[in-house]
Amino acid sequence: MDPTLDEFKSLVDRSLDRYLPKESAWPERVHAAMRYSIFAGGKRIRPLLCLAAAHAAGGATGRERALSFACAVELIHTFSLIHDDLPSMDDDDLRRGRPTCHKAFDEATAILAGDALQTLAFEIIATDAGGVDRPALVLEALTVLARACGTAGLIGGQMDDLKYEGIPATPQDLERIHRTKTGALIVATVVGGGLLAGGPPDRITALRAFAEPIGLAFQIVDDILDVEGDAAALGKTAGKDAAHDKPTYTSLFGLDGARRMAGECATRAHATLVEAGLTDSWLDAIADWVISRHN
Ligand code: GRG
């Protein structure tokens, strides 16, 4: 029988535990901070998307080959949350239902823990992804991920996210922020999983076409939850976007407009799965979760 998404999540958690240095190993404090943030209760949507994409591209063997990449993406995602919460960025006290890394430890430790998660991510892909017989695929997946993290992806998106506080943004500006700050890593997750699983080029193209609207929808739903959710359910401070006067899909289009746009993205993503014959994959179930989630 095929594993469930909960079983995927347990597999990812066990693998992350294996990849992360022990707290008792030097430098203990950085390792403790890395583990504190990784095991704080994230939803693991990105690694699950990666494994689902790998399965769609290469079945159970594909999934095994993409496991280290799935974990690497979660390391990078957690790194980006630690740095996003720093006083010089979004200055937040609560993340994944716990004090943020710099509150639980200190700012220098949080910066180093984030840096260490990022470098570990690239190390585990380089040493443990795709099988030693397939270095070209590993290189391609590494390139996709590094680009998604760089100035054309998360760093560029984060820079604009900070820049547009209190400044009006056009719908085009906002879409660029969302696509880079959040969408880029989701696209890289799905494409990298498909590549390492050995998927043929037309399947990788279909996976990308699925991931792009899902990445955008993910951040639109995040904007909606920031308005509608409460800190207890979200595990992070609610109402931050309005407090920081940030442009969001809800501030530009209203709650109903944002909901409609997230729904349109989901419809587009579903249509690509239909076209590629992938409707019985886990991708569809995760896409539904992205849209209907409450945290
Ligand atoms: C170089 C990777 C890199 C980053 C540096 C700090 C930074 C630049 C970027 C921050 C980008 C950021 C925080 C985007 C928000 C993405 C988002 C919607 C996060 C919430 O994701 P969930 O809901 O969280 O999946 P959990 O806690 O469940 O994992």
PDB file of C-alpha atoms in Angstrom, residues 54-272:
ATOM      1  CA  ALA A  54       9.382  12.883  -7.209  1.00  0.00           C
ATOM      2  CA  HIS A  55       6.798  10.109  -7.039  1.00  0.00           C
ATOM      3  CA  ALA A  56       4.898  11.619  -9.987  1.00  0.00           C
ATOM      4  CA  ALA A  57       8.173  11.701 -11.953  1.00  0.00           C
ATOM      5  CA  GLY A  58       9.788   8.429 -10.899  1.00  0.00           C
ATOM      6  CA  GLY A  59       7.589   6.353  -8.575  1.00  0.00           C
ATOM      7  CA  ALA A  60       8.823   4.973  -5.240  1.00  0.00           C
ATOM      8  CA  THR A  61      12.487   4.887  -6.391  1.00  0.00           C
ATOM      9  CA  GLY A  62      12.185   8.512  -7.460  1.00  0.00           C
ATOM     10  CA  ARG A  63      10.893   9.393  -4.012  1.00  0.00           C
ATOM     11  CA  GLU A  64      13.877   7.746  -2.324  1.00  0.00           C
ATOM     12  CA  ARG A  65      16.278   9.645  -4.581  1.00  0.00           C
ATOM     13  CA  ALA A  66      14.642  12.965  -3.711  1.00  0.00           C
ATOM     14  CA  LEU A  67      14.542  12.492   0.076  1.00  0.00           C
ATOM     15  CA  SER A  68      17.726  14.414   0.887  1.00  0.00           C
ATOM     16  CA  PHE A  69      16.593  17.237  -1.419  1.00  0.00           C
ATOM     17  CA  ALA A  70      13.202  17.348   0.349  1.00  0.00           C
ATOM     18  CA  CYS A  71      15.027  17.678   3.694  1.00  0.00           C
ATOM     19  CA  ALA A  72      17.407  20.283   2.278  1.00  0.00           C
ATOM     20  CA  VAL A  73      14.488  22.466   1.219  1.00  0.00           C
ATOM     21  CA  GLU A  74      13.050  22.296   4.744  1.00  0.00           C
ATOM     22  CA  LEU A  75      16.455  23.331   6.153  1.00  0.00           C
ATOM     23  CA  ILE A  76      16.522  26.329   3.809  1.00  0.00           C
ATOM     24  CA  HIS A  77      12.911  27.234   4.527  1.00  0.00           C
ATOM     25  CA  THR A  78      13.579  27.148   8.290  1.00  0.00           C
ATOM     26  CA  PHE A  79      16.720  29.232   7.784  1.00  0.00           C
ATOM     27  CA  SER A  80      14.626  31.839   5.939  1.00  0.00           C
ATOM     28  CA  LEU A  81      12.086  31.912   8.808  1.00  0.00           C
ATOM     29  CA  ILE A  82      14.822  32.390  11.440  1.00  0.00           C
ATOM     30  CA  HIS A  83      16.321  35.300   9.508  1.00  0.00           C
ATOM     31  CA  ASP A  84      12.884  36.740   8.624  1.00  0.00           C
ATOM     32  CA  ASP A  85      12.074  36.930  12.354  1.00  0.00           C
ATOM     33  CA  LEU A  86      15.256  38.863  13.272  1.00  0.00           C
ATOM     34  CA  PRO A  87      14.920  42.406  14.660  1.00  0.00           C
ATOM     35  CA  SER A  88      16.474  43.830  11.465  1.00  0.00           C
ATOM     36  CA  MET A  89      13.838  42.090   9.331  1.00  0.00           C
ATOM     37  CA  ASP A  90      10.263  41.389  10.523  1.00  0.00           C
ATOM     38  CA  ASP A  91      11.201  41.528  14.210  1.00  0.00           C
ATOM     39  CA  ASP A  92       8.934  38.778  15.487  1.00  0.00           C
ATOM     40  CA  ASP A  93       8.681  37.021  18.847  1.00  0.00           C
ATOM     41  CA  LEU A  94       6.605  33.963  17.914  1.00  0.00           C
ATOM     42  CA  ARG A  95       7.160  31.263  15.283  1.00  0.00           C
ATOM     43  CA  ARG A  96       5.716  27.771  14.984  1.00  0.00           C
ATOM     44  CA  GLY A  97       4.009  28.363  18.317  1.00  0.00           C
ATOM     45  CA  ARG A  98       7.256  29.043  20.199  1.00  0.00           C
ATOM     46  CA  PRO A  99       9.552  31.995  20.895  1.00  0.00           C
ATOM     47  CA  THR A 100      11.536  32.809  17.741  1.00  0.00           C
ATOM     48  CA  CYS A 101      15.098  31.518  17.550  1.00  0.00           C
ATOM     49  CA  HIS A 102      16.725  34.834  18.493  1.00  0.00           C
ATOM     50  CA  LYS A 103      14.362  35.148  21.499  1.00  0.00           C
ATOM     51  CA  ALA A 104      15.023  31.603  22.720  1.00  0.00           C
ATOM     52  CA  PHE A 105      18.786  31.947  22.152  1.00  0.00           C
ATOM     53  CA  ASP A 106      20.249  35.302  21.078  1.00  0.00           C
ATOM     54  CA  GLU A 107      20.613  37.198  17.835  1.00  0.00           C
ATOM     55  CA  ALA A 108      24.139  36.073  16.957  1.00  0.00           C
ATOM     56  CA  THR A 109      23.260  32.419  17.587  1.00  0.00           C
ATOM     57  CA  ALA A 110      20.087  32.751  15.458  1.00  0.00           C
ATOM     58  CA  ILE A 111      22.048  34.250  12.552  1.00  0.00           C
ATOM     59  CA  LEU A 112      24.651  31.477  12.736  1.00  0.00           C
ATOM     60  CA  ALA A 113      22.008  28.743  13.122  1.00  0.00           C
ATOM     61  CA  GLY A 114      20.269  30.048   9.978  1.00  0.00           C
ATOM     62  CA  ASP A 115      23.557  30.198   8.075  1.00  0.00           C
ATOM     63  CA  ALA A 116      24.424  26.676   9.225  1.00  0.00           C
ATOM     64  CA  LEU A 117      21.042  25.301   8.090  1.00  0.00           C
ATOM     65  CA  GLN A 118      21.602  26.768   4.648  1.00  0.00           C
ATOM     66  CA  THR A 119      25.106  25.398   4.202  1.00  0.00           C
ATOM     67  CA  LEU A 120      24.030  21.991   5.544  1.00  0.00           C
ATOM     68  CA  ALA A 121      21.226  21.942   2.962  1.00  0.00           C
ATOM     69  CA  PHE A 122      23.655  22.241   0.060  1.00  0.00           C
ATOM     70  CA  GLU A 123      26.039  19.763   1.684  1.00  0.00           C
ATOM     71  CA  ILE A 124      23.417  17.021   2.021  1.00  0.00           C
ATOM     72  CA  ILE A 125      22.292  17.417  -1.593  1.00  0.00           C
ATOM     73  CA  ALA A 126      25.884  17.328  -2.826  1.00  0.00           C
ATOM     74  CA  THR A 127      26.733  14.252  -0.780  1.00  0.00           C
ATOM     75  CA  ASP A 128      23.492  12.312  -0.619  1.00  0.00           C
ATOM     76  CA  ALA A 129      21.135  13.097  -3.512  1.00  0.00           C
ATOM     77  CA  GLY A 130      20.102  11.187  -6.564  1.00  0.00           C
ATOM     78  CA  GLY A 131      22.636   8.354  -6.337  1.00  0.00           C
ATOM     79  CA  VAL A 132      26.320   8.616  -7.195  1.00  0.00           C
ATOM     80  CA  ASP A 133      25.660   7.453 -10.751  1.00  0.00           C
ATOM     81  CA  ARG A 134      23.689  10.579 -11.589  1.00  0.00           C
ATOM     82  CA  PRO A 135      25.904  13.628 -10.842  1.00  0.00           C
ATOM     83  CA  ALA A 136      24.427  15.682 -13.721  1.00  0.00           C
ATOM     84  CA  LEU A 137      20.948  15.564 -12.158  1.00  0.00           C
ATOM     85  CA  VAL A 138      22.346  16.488  -8.760  1.00  0.00           C
ATOM     86  CA  LEU A 139      24.113  19.489 -10.294  1.00  0.00           C
ATOM     87  CA  GLU A 140      20.931  20.572 -12.056  1.00  0.00           C
ATOM     88  CA  ALA A 141      18.861  20.287  -8.878  1.00  0.00           C
ATOM     89  CA  LEU A 142      21.521  22.208  -6.917  1.00  0.00           C
ATOM     90  CA  THR A 143      21.444  24.960  -9.526  1.00  0.00           C
ATOM     91  CA  VAL A 144      17.643  25.211  -9.411  1.00  0.00           C
ATOM     92  CA  LEU A 145      17.706  25.480  -5.614  1.00  0.00           C
ATOM     93  CA  ALA A 146      20.587  27.968  -5.420  1.00  0.00           C
ATOM     94  CA  ARG A 147      18.857  30.247  -7.959  1.00  0.00           C
ATOM     95  CA  ALA A 148      15.604  30.102  -6.007  1.00  0.00           C
ATOM     96  CA  CYS A 149      17.466  31.247  -2.867  1.00  0.00           C
ATOM     97  CA  GLY A 150      19.400  34.041  -4.585  1.00  0.00           C
ATOM     98  CA  THR A 151      18.594  37.589  -5.626  1.00  0.00           C
ATOM     99  CA  ALA A 152      16.157  36.396  -8.326  1.00  0.00           C
ATOM    100  CA  GLY A 153      14.286  34.436  -5.623  1.00  0.00           C
ATOM    101  CA  LEU A 154      13.990  34.609  -1.849  1.00  0.00           C
ATOM    102  CA  ILE A 155      16.603  37.298  -1.270  1.00  0.00           C
ATOM    103  CA  GLY A 156      15.129  39.596  -3.935  1.00  0.00           C
ATOM    104  CA  GLY A 157      11.610  38.963  -2.650  1.00  0.00           C
ATOM    105  CA  GLN A 158      12.605  39.622   0.947  1.00  0.00           C
ATOM    106  CA  MET A 159      14.381  42.843  -0.052  1.00  0.00           C
ATOM    107  CA  ASP A 160      11.199  44.087  -1.755  1.00  0.00           C
ATOM    108  CA  ASP A 161       9.036  42.868   1.115  1.00  0.00           C
ATOM    109  CA  LEU A 162      11.041  45.169   3.404  1.00  0.00           C
ATOM    110  CA  LYS A 163      11.208  47.995   0.850  1.00  0.00           C
ATOM    111  CA  TYR A 164       7.454  48.195   0.278  1.00  0.00           C
ATOM    112  CA  GLU A 165       6.552  48.665   3.964  1.00  0.00           C
ATOM    113  CA  GLY A 166       4.432  51.831   3.921  1.00  0.00           C
ATOM    114  CA  ILE A 167       4.836  52.314   0.161  1.00  0.00           C
ATOM    115  CA  PRO A 168       1.979  51.566  -2.254  1.00  0.00           C
ATOM    116  CA  ALA A 169       2.647  48.598  -4.550  1.00  0.00           C
ATOM    117  CA  THR A 170       1.022  47.834  -7.892  1.00  0.00           C
ATOM    118  CA  PRO A 171      -0.517  44.379  -8.440  1.00  0.00           C
ATOM    119  CA  GLN A 172       2.554  43.589 -10.580  1.00  0.00           C
ATOM    120  CA  ASP A 173       4.934  44.584  -7.749  1.00  0.00           C
ATOM    121  CA  LEU A 174       2.966  42.443  -5.323  1.00  0.00           C
ATOM    122  CA  GLU A 175       2.897  39.412  -7.580  1.00  0.00           C
ATOM    123  CA  ARG A 176       6.682  39.699  -8.033  1.00  0.00           C
ATOM    124  CA  ILE A 177       7.212  39.839  -4.250  1.00  0.00           C
ATOM    125  CA  HIS A 178       5.021  36.784  -3.673  1.00  0.00           C
ATOM    126  CA  ARG A 179       6.517  34.791  -6.549  1.00  0.00           C
ATOM    127  CA  THR A 180      10.066  35.424  -5.347  1.00  0.00           C
ATOM    128  CA  LYS A 181       9.748  35.543  -1.547  1.00  0.00           C
ATOM    129  CA  THR A 182       7.583  32.423  -1.313  1.00  0.00           C
ATOM    130  CA  GLY A 183       6.836  30.914  -4.730  1.00  0.00           C
ATOM    131  CA  ALA A 184      10.445  30.443  -5.854  1.00  0.00           C
ATOM    132  CA  LEU A 185      11.302  27.901  -3.141  1.00  0.00           C
ATOM    133  CA  ILE A 186       8.062  25.981  -3.735  1.00  0.00           C
ATOM    134  CA  VAL A 187       8.783  25.808  -7.483  1.00  0.00           C
ATOM    135  CA  ALA A 188      12.390  24.701  -6.829  1.00  0.00           C
ATOM    136  CA  THR A 189      11.113  22.054  -4.394  1.00  0.00           C
ATOM    137  CA  VAL A 190       8.791  20.516  -6.958  1.00  0.00           C
ATOM    138  CA  VAL A 191      11.135  20.833  -9.953  1.00  0.00           C
ATOM    139  CA  GLY A 192      14.152  19.549  -7.973  1.00  0.00           C
ATOM    140  CA  GLY A 193      12.148  16.552  -6.725  1.00  0.00           C
ATOM    141  CA  GLY A 194      11.061  15.725 -10.276  1.00  0.00           C
ATOM    142  CA  LEU A 195      14.601  16.112 -11.640  1.00  0.00           C
ATOM    143  CA  LEU A 196      16.247  13.894  -9.036  1.00  0.00           C
ATOM    144  CA  ALA A 197      13.582  11.261  -9.591  1.00  0.00           C
ATOM    145  CA  GLY A 198      14.717  11.124 -13.216  1.00  0.00           C
ATOM    146  CA  GLY A 199      11.514  12.553 -14.682  1.00  0.00           C
ATOM    147  CA  PRO A 200      11.466  13.193 -18.452  1.00  0.00           C
ATOM    148  CA  PRO A 201      11.550  16.850 -19.639  1.00  0.00           C
ATOM    149  CA  ASP A 202       7.790  17.060 -20.409  1.00  0.00           C
ATOM    150  CA  ARG A 203       6.970  15.886 -16.873  1.00  0.00           C
ATOM    151  CA  ILE A 204       9.366  18.446 -15.361  1.00  0.00           C
ATOM    152  CA  THR A 205       7.654  21.145 -17.448  1.00  0.00           C
ATOM    153  CA  ALA A 206       4.249  19.979 -16.164  1.00  0.00           C
ATOM    154  CA  LEU A 207       5.524  19.955 -12.561  1.00  0.00           C
ATOM    155  CA  ARG A 208       6.797  23.514 -12.934  1.00  0.00           C
ATOM    156  CA  ALA A 209       3.478  24.629 -14.437  1.00  0.00           C
ATOM    157  CA  PHE A 210       1.725  23.058 -11.420  1.00  0.00           C
ATOM    158  CA  ALA A 211       4.094  24.576  -8.837  1.00  0.00           C
ATOM    159  CA  GLU A 212       4.017  28.176 -10.066  1.00  0.00           C
ATOM    160  CA  PRO A 213       0.335  28.873  -9.266  1.00  0.00           C
ATOM    161  CA  ILE A 214       0.602  26.782  -6.073  1.00  0.00           C
ATOM    162  CA  GLY A 215       3.562  28.901  -4.901  1.00  0.00           C
ATOM    163  CA  LEU A 216       1.597  32.094  -5.526  1.00  0.00           C
ATOM    164  CA  ALA A 217      -1.546  30.667  -3.903  1.00  0.00           C
ATOM    165  CA  PHE A 218       0.493  29.674  -0.837  1.00  0.00           C
ATOM    166  CA  GLN A 219       1.440  33.296  -0.132  1.00  0.00           C
ATOM    167  CA  ILE A 220      -2.047  34.645  -0.986  1.00  0.00           C
ATOM    168  CA  VAL A 221      -3.493  32.254   1.615  1.00  0.00           C
ATOM    169  CA  ASP A 222      -0.771  33.401   4.038  1.00  0.00           C
ATOM    170  CA  ASP A 223      -1.998  36.997   3.498  1.00  0.00           C
ATOM    171  CA  ILE A 224      -5.591  35.901   4.169  1.00  0.00           C
ATOM    172  CA  LEU A 225      -4.613  34.020   7.346  1.00  0.00           C
ATOM    173  CA  ASP A 226      -2.689  37.057   8.590  1.00  0.00           C
ATOM    174  CA  VAL A 227      -6.037  38.920   8.557  1.00  0.00           C
ATOM    175  CA  GLU A 228      -8.389  36.130   9.609  1.00  0.00           C
ATOM    176  CA  GLY A 229      -6.274  33.834  11.763  1.00  0.00           C
ATOM    177  CA  ASP A 230      -5.241  34.132  15.385  1.00  0.00           C
ATOM    178  CA  ALA A 231      -1.823  33.602  16.872  1.00  0.00           C
ATOM    179  CA  ALA A 232      -2.862  30.407  18.703  1.00  0.00           C
ATOM    180  CA  ALA A 233      -3.878  28.683  15.452  1.00  0.00           C
ATOM    181  CA  LEU A 234      -1.144  30.219  13.289  1.00  0.00           C
ATOM    182  CA  GLY A 235       1.719  29.721  15.742  1.00  0.00           C
ATOM    183  CA  LYS A 236       2.950  33.180  14.697  1.00  0.00           C
ATOM    184  CA  THR A 237       1.799  36.743  15.292  1.00  0.00           C
ATOM    185  CA  ALA A 238      -1.382  37.585  13.356  1.00  0.00           C
ATOM    186  CA  GLY A 239      -2.154  41.005  11.862  1.00  0.00           C
ATOM    187  CA  LYS A 240       1.519  41.764  11.205  1.00  0.00           C
ATOM    188  CA  ASP A 241       1.074  42.845   7.595  1.00  0.00           C
ATOM    189  CA  ALA A 242      -1.387  45.613   8.478  1.00  0.00           C
ATOM    190  CA  ALA A 243       0.722  46.650  11.489  1.00  0.00           C
ATOM    191  CA  HIS A 244       3.755  47.031   9.191  1.00  0.00           C
ATOM    192  CA  ASP A 245       1.646  48.605   6.421  1.00  0.00           C
ATOM    193  CA  LYS A 246       2.733  45.931   3.955  1.00  0.00           C
ATOM    194  CA  PRO A 247       1.048  45.482   0.595  1.00  0.00           C
ATOM    195  CA  THR A 248      -0.759  42.132   0.473  1.00  0.00           C
ATOM    196  CA  TYR A 249      -3.424  40.474  -1.666  1.00  0.00           C
ATOM    197  CA  THR A 250      -6.002  41.356   1.002  1.00  0.00           C
ATOM    198  CA  SER A 251      -4.937  45.023   1.189  1.00  0.00           C
ATOM    199  CA  LEU A 252      -5.017  45.364  -2.607  1.00  0.00           C
ATOM    200  CA  PHE A 253      -7.998  43.176  -3.509  1.00  0.00           C
ATOM    201  CA  GLY A 254      -9.931  42.660  -0.227  1.00  0.00           C
ATOM    202  CA  LEU A 255     -10.550  39.311   1.470  1.00  0.00           C
ATOM    203  CA  ASP A 256     -13.020  38.106  -1.164  1.00  0.00           C
ATOM    204  CA  GLY A 257     -10.744  39.193  -4.008  1.00  0.00           C
ATOM    205  CA  ALA A 258      -7.766  37.412  -2.425  1.00  0.00           C
ATOM    206  CA  ARG A 259      -9.829  34.250  -1.874  1.00  0.00           C
ATOM    207  CA  ARG A 260     -10.993  34.328  -5.495  1.00  0.00           C
ATOM    208  CA  MET A 261      -7.412  34.742  -6.759  1.00  0.00           C
ATOM    209  CA  ALA A 262      -6.135  31.860  -4.608  1.00  0.00           C
ATOM    210  CA  GLY A 263      -8.980  29.738  -6.010  1.00  0.00           C
ATOM    211  CA  GLU A 264      -8.011  30.694  -9.576  1.00  0.00           C
ATOM    212  CA  CYS A 265      -4.418  29.636  -8.906  1.00  0.00           C
ATOM    213  CA  ALA A 266      -5.663  26.288  -7.559  1.00  0.00           C
ATOM    214  CA  THR A 267      -7.806  25.776 -10.651  1.00  0.00           C
ATOM    215  CA  ARG A 268      -4.801  26.474 -12.886  1.00  0.00           C
ATOM    216  CA  ALA A 269      -2.629  24.057 -10.911  1.00  0.00           C
ATOM    217  CA  HIS A 270      -5.305  21.352 -11.044  1.00  0.00           C
ATOM    218  CA  ALA A 271      -5.695  21.831 -14.823  1.00  0.00           C
ATOM    219  CA  THR A 272      -1.967  21.151 -15.345  1.00  0.00           C
TER     220      THR A 272
END
